[in-house]
mmCIF file of N, CA and C in Angstrom:
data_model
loop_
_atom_site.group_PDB
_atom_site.id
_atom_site.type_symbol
_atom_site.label_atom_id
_atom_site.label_comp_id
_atom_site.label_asym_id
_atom_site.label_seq_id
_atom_site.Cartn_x
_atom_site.Cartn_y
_atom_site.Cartn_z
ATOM 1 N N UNK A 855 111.863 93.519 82.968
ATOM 2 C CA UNK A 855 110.858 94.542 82.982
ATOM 3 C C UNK A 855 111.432 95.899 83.351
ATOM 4 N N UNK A 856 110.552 97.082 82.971
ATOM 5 C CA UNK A 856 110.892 98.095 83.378
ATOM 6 C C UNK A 856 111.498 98.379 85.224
ATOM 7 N N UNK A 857 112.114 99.057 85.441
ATOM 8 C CA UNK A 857 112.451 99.602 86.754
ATOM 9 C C UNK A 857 111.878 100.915 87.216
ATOM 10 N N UNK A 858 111.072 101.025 88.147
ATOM 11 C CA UNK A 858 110.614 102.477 88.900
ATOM 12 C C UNK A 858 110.588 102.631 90.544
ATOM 13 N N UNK A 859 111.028 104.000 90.352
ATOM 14 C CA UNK A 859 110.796 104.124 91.799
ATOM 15 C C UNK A 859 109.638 104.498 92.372
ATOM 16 N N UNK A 860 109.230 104.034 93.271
ATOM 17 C CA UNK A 860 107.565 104.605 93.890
ATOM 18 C C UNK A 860 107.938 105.011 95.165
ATOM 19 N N UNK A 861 108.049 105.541 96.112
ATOM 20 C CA UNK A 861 108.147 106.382 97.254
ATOM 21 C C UNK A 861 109.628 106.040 97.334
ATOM 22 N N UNK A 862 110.054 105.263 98.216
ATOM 23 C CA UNK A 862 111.283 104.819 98.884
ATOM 24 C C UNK A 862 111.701 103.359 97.925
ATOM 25 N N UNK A 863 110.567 102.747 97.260
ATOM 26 C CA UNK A 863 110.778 101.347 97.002
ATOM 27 C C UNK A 863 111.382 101.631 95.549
ATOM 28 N N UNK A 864 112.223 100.673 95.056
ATOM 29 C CA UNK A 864 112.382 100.761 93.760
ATOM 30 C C UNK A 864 112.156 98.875 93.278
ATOM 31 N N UNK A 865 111.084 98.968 92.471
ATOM 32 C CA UNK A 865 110.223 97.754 91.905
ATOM 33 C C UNK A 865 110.510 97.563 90.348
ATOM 34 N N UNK A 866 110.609 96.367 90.016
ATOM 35 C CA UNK A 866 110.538 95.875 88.746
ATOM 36 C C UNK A 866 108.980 96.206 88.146
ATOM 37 N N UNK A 867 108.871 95.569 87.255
ATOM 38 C CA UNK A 867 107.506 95.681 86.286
ATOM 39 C C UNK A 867 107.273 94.483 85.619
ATOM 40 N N UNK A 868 106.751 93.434 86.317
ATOM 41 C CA UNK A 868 106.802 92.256 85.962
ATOM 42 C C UNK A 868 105.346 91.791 84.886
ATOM 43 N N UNK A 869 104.231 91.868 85.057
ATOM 44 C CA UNK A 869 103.142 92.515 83.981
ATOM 45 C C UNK A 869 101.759 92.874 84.341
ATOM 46 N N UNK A 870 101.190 93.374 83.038
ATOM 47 C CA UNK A 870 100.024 94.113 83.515
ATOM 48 C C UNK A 870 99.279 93.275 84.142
ATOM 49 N N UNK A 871 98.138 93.962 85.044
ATOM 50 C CA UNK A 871 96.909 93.063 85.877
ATOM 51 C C UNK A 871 95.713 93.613 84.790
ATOM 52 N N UNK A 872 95.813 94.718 85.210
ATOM 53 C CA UNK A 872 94.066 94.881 84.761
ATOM 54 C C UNK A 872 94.409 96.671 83.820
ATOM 55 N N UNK A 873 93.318 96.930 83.409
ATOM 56 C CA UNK A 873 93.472 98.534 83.114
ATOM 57 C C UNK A 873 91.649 98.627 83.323
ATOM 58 N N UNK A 874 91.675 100.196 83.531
ATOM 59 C CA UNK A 874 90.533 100.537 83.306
ATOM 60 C C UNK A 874 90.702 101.993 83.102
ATOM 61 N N UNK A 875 89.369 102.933 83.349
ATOM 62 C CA UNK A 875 89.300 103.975 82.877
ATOM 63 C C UNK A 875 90.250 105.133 83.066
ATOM 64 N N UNK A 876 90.551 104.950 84.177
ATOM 65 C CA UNK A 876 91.865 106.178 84.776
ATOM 66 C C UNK A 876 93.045 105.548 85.171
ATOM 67 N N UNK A 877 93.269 104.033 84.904
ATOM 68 C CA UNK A 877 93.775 103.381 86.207
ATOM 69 C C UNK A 877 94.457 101.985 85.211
ATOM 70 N N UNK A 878 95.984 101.696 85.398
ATOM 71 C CA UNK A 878 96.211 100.730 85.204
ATOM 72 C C UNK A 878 96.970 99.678 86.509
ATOM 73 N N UNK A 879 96.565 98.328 86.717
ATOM 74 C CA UNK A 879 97.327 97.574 87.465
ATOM 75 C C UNK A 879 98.627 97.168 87.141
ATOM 76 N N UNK A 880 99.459 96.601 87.941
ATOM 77 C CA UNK A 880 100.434 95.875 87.081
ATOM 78 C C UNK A 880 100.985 94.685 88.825
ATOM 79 N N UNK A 881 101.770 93.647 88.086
ATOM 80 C CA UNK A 881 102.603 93.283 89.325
ATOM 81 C C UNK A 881 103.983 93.016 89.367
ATOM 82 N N UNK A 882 104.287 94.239 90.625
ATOM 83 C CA UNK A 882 105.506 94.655 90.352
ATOM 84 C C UNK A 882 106.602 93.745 91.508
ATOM 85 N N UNK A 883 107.883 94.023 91.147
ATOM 86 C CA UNK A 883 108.822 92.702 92.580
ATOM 87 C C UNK A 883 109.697 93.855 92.974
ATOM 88 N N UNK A 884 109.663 94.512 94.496
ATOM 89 C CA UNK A 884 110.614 95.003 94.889
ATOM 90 C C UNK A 884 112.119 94.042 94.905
ATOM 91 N N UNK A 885 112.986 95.206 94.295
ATOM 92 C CA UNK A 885 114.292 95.063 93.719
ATOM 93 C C UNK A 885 115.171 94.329 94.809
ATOM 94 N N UNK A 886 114.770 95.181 96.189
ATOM 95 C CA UNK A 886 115.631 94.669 97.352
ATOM 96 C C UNK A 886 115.171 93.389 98.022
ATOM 97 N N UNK A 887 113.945 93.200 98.056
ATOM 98 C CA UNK A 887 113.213 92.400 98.993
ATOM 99 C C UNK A 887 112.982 90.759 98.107
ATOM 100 N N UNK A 888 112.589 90.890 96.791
ATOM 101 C CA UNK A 888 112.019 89.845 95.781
ATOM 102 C C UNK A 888 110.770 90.088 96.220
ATOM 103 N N UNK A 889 109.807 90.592 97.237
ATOM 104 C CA UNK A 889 108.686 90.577 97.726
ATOM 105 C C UNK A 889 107.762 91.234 96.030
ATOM 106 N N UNK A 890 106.919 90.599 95.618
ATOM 107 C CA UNK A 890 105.652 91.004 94.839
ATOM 108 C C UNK A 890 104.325 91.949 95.258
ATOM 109 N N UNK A 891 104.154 92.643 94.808
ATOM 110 C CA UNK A 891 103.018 93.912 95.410
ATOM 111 C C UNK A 891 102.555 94.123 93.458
ATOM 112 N N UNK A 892 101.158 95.344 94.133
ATOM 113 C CA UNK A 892 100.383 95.119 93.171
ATOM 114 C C UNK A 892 100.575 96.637 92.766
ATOM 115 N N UNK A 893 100.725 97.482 92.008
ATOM 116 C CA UNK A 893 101.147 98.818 92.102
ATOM 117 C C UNK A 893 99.805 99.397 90.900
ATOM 118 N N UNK A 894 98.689 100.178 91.053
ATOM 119 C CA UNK A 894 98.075 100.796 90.536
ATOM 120 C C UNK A 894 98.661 102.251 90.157
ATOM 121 N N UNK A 895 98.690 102.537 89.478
ATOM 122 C CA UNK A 895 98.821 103.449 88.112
ATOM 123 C C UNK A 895 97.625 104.106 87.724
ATOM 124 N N UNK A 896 97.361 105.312 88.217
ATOM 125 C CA UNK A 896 96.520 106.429 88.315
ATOM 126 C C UNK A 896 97.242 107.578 87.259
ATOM 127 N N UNK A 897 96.073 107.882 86.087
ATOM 128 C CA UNK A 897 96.170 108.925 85.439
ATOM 129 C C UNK A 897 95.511 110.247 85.539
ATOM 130 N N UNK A 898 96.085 111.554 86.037
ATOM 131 C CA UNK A 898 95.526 112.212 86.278
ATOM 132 C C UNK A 898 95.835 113.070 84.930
ATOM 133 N N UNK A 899 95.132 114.168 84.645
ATOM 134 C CA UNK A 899 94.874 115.083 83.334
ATOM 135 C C UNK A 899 94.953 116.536 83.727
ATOM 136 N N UNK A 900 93.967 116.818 84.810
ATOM 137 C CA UNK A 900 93.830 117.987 85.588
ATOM 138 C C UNK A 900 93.776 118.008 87.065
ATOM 139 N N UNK A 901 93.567 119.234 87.713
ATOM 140 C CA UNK A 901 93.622 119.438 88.639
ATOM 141 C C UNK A 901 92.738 118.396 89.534
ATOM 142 N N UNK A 902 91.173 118.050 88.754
ATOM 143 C CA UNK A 902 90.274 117.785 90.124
ATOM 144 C C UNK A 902 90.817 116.461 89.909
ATOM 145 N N UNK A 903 91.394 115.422 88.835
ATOM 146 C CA UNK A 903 91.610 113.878 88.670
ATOM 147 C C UNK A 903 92.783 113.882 89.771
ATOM 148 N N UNK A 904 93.788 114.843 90.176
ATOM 149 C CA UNK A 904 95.010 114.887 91.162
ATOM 150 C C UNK A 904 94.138 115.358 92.337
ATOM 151 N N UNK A 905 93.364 115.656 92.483
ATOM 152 C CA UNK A 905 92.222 115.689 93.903
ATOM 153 C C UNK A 905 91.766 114.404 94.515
ATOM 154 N N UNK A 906 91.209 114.003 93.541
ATOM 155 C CA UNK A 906 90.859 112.341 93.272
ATOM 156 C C UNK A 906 91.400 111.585 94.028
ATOM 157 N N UNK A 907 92.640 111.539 93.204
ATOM 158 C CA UNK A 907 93.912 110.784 93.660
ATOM 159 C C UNK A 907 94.594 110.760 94.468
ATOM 160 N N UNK A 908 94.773 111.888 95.048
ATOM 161 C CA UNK A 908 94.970 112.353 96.662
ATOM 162 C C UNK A 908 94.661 112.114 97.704
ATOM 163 N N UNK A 909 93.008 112.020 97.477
ATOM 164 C CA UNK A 909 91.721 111.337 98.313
ATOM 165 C C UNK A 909 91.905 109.424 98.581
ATOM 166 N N UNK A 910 92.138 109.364 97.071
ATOM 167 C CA UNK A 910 92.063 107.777 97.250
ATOM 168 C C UNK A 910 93.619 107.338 98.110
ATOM 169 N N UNK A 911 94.361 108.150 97.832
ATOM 170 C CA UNK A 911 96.241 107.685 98.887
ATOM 171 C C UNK A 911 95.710 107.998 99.991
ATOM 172 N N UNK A 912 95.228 109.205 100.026
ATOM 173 C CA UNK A 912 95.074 109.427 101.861
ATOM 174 C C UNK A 912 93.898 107.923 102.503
ATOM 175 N N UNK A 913 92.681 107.478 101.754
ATOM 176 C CA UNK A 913 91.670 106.736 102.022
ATOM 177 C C UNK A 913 92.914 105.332 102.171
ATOM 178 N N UNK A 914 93.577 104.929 101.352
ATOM 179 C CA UNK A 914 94.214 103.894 101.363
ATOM 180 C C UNK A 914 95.030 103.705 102.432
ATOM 181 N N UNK A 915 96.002 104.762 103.137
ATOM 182 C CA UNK A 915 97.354 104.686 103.795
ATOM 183 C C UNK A 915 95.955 104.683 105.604
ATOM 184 N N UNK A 916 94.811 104.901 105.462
ATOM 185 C CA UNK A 916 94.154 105.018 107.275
ATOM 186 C C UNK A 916 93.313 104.268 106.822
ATOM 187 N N UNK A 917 93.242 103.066 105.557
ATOM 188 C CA UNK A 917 92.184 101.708 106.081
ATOM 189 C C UNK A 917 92.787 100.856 107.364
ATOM 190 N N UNK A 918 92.420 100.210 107.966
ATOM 191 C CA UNK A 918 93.134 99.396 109.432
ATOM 192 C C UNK A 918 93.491 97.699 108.517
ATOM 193 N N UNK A 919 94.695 97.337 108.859
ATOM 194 C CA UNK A 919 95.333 96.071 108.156
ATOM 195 C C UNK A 919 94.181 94.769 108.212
ATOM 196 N N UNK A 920 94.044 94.321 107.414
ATOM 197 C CA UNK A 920 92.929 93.314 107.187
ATOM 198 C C UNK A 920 93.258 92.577 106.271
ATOM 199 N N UNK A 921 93.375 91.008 106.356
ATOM 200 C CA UNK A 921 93.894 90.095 105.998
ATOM 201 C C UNK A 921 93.419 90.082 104.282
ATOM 202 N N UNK A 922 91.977 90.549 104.215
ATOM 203 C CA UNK A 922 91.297 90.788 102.855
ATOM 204 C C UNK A 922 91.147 91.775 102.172
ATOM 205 N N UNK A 923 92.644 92.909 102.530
ATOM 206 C CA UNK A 923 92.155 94.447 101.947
ATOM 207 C C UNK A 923 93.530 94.315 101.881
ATOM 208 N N UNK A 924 93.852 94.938 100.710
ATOM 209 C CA UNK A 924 95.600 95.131 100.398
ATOM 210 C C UNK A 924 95.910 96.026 100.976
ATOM 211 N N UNK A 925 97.205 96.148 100.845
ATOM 212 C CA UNK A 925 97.779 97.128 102.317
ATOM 213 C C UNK A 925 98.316 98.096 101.323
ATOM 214 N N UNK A 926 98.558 99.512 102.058
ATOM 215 C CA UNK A 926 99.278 100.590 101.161
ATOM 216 C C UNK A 926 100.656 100.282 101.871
ATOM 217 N N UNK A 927 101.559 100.552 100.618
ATOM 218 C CA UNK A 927 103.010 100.643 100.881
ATOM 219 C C UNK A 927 103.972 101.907 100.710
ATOM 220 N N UNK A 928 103.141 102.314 99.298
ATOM 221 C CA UNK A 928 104.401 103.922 99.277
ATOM 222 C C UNK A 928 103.224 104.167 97.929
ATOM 223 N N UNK A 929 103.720 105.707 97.719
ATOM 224 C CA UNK A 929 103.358 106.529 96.521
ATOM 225 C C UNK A 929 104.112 106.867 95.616
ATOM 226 N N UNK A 930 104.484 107.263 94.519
ATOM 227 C CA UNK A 930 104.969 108.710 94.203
ATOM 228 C C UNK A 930 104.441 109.217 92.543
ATOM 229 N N UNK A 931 105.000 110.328 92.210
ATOM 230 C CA UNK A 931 104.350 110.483 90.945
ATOM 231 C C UNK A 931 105.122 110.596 90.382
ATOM 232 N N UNK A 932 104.867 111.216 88.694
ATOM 233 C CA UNK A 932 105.580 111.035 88.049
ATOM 234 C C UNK A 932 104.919 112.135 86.526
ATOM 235 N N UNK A 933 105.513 112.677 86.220
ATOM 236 C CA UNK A 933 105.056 113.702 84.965
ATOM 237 C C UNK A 933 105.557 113.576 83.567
ATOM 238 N N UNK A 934 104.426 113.621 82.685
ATOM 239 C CA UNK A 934 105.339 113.396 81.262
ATOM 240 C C UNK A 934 105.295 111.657 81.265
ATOM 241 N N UNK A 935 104.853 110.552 81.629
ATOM 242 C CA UNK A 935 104.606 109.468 81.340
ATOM 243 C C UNK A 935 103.564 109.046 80.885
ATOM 244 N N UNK A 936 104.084 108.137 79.934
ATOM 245 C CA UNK A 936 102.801 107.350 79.094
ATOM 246 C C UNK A 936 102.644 105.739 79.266
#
């Protein structure tokens, strides 16, 4: 599968989960660890969809760890991808 880096982590691209309107899933295997995580894929267009998206990293990284809520791990972006 493809290789990307997302904050600090660099993850494989093992396959899609889900897609929807702004938003694709996939499940990806950090390179170093073998550990599996779920990496959502946010398309932004303009300014207010990168507002959005901003909102939802900041909402994600101060939920409190809960055995039934996935945990945030890292971000990053990326321009010019399809």
């Amino acid at each position: 599968g493809v290789l990307l880096s997302v904050g600090s982590m660099r993850v494989q691209v093992l396959k899609q989960l889900a897609e929807g309107g702004f938003a694709f899933v996939y499940m990806v295997k950090d390179v170093n660890t073998e550990r599996n995580y779920a990496l959502k894929r946010l398309l932004v267009n303009d300014s207010e969809d990168l507002a959005k998206v901003k909102e939802e990293i900041e909402f994600m990284k101060n939920i409190p760890r809960h055995k039934n809520i996935v945990e945030f791990c890292s971000a990053g972006t990326a321009q010019g991808q399809t």
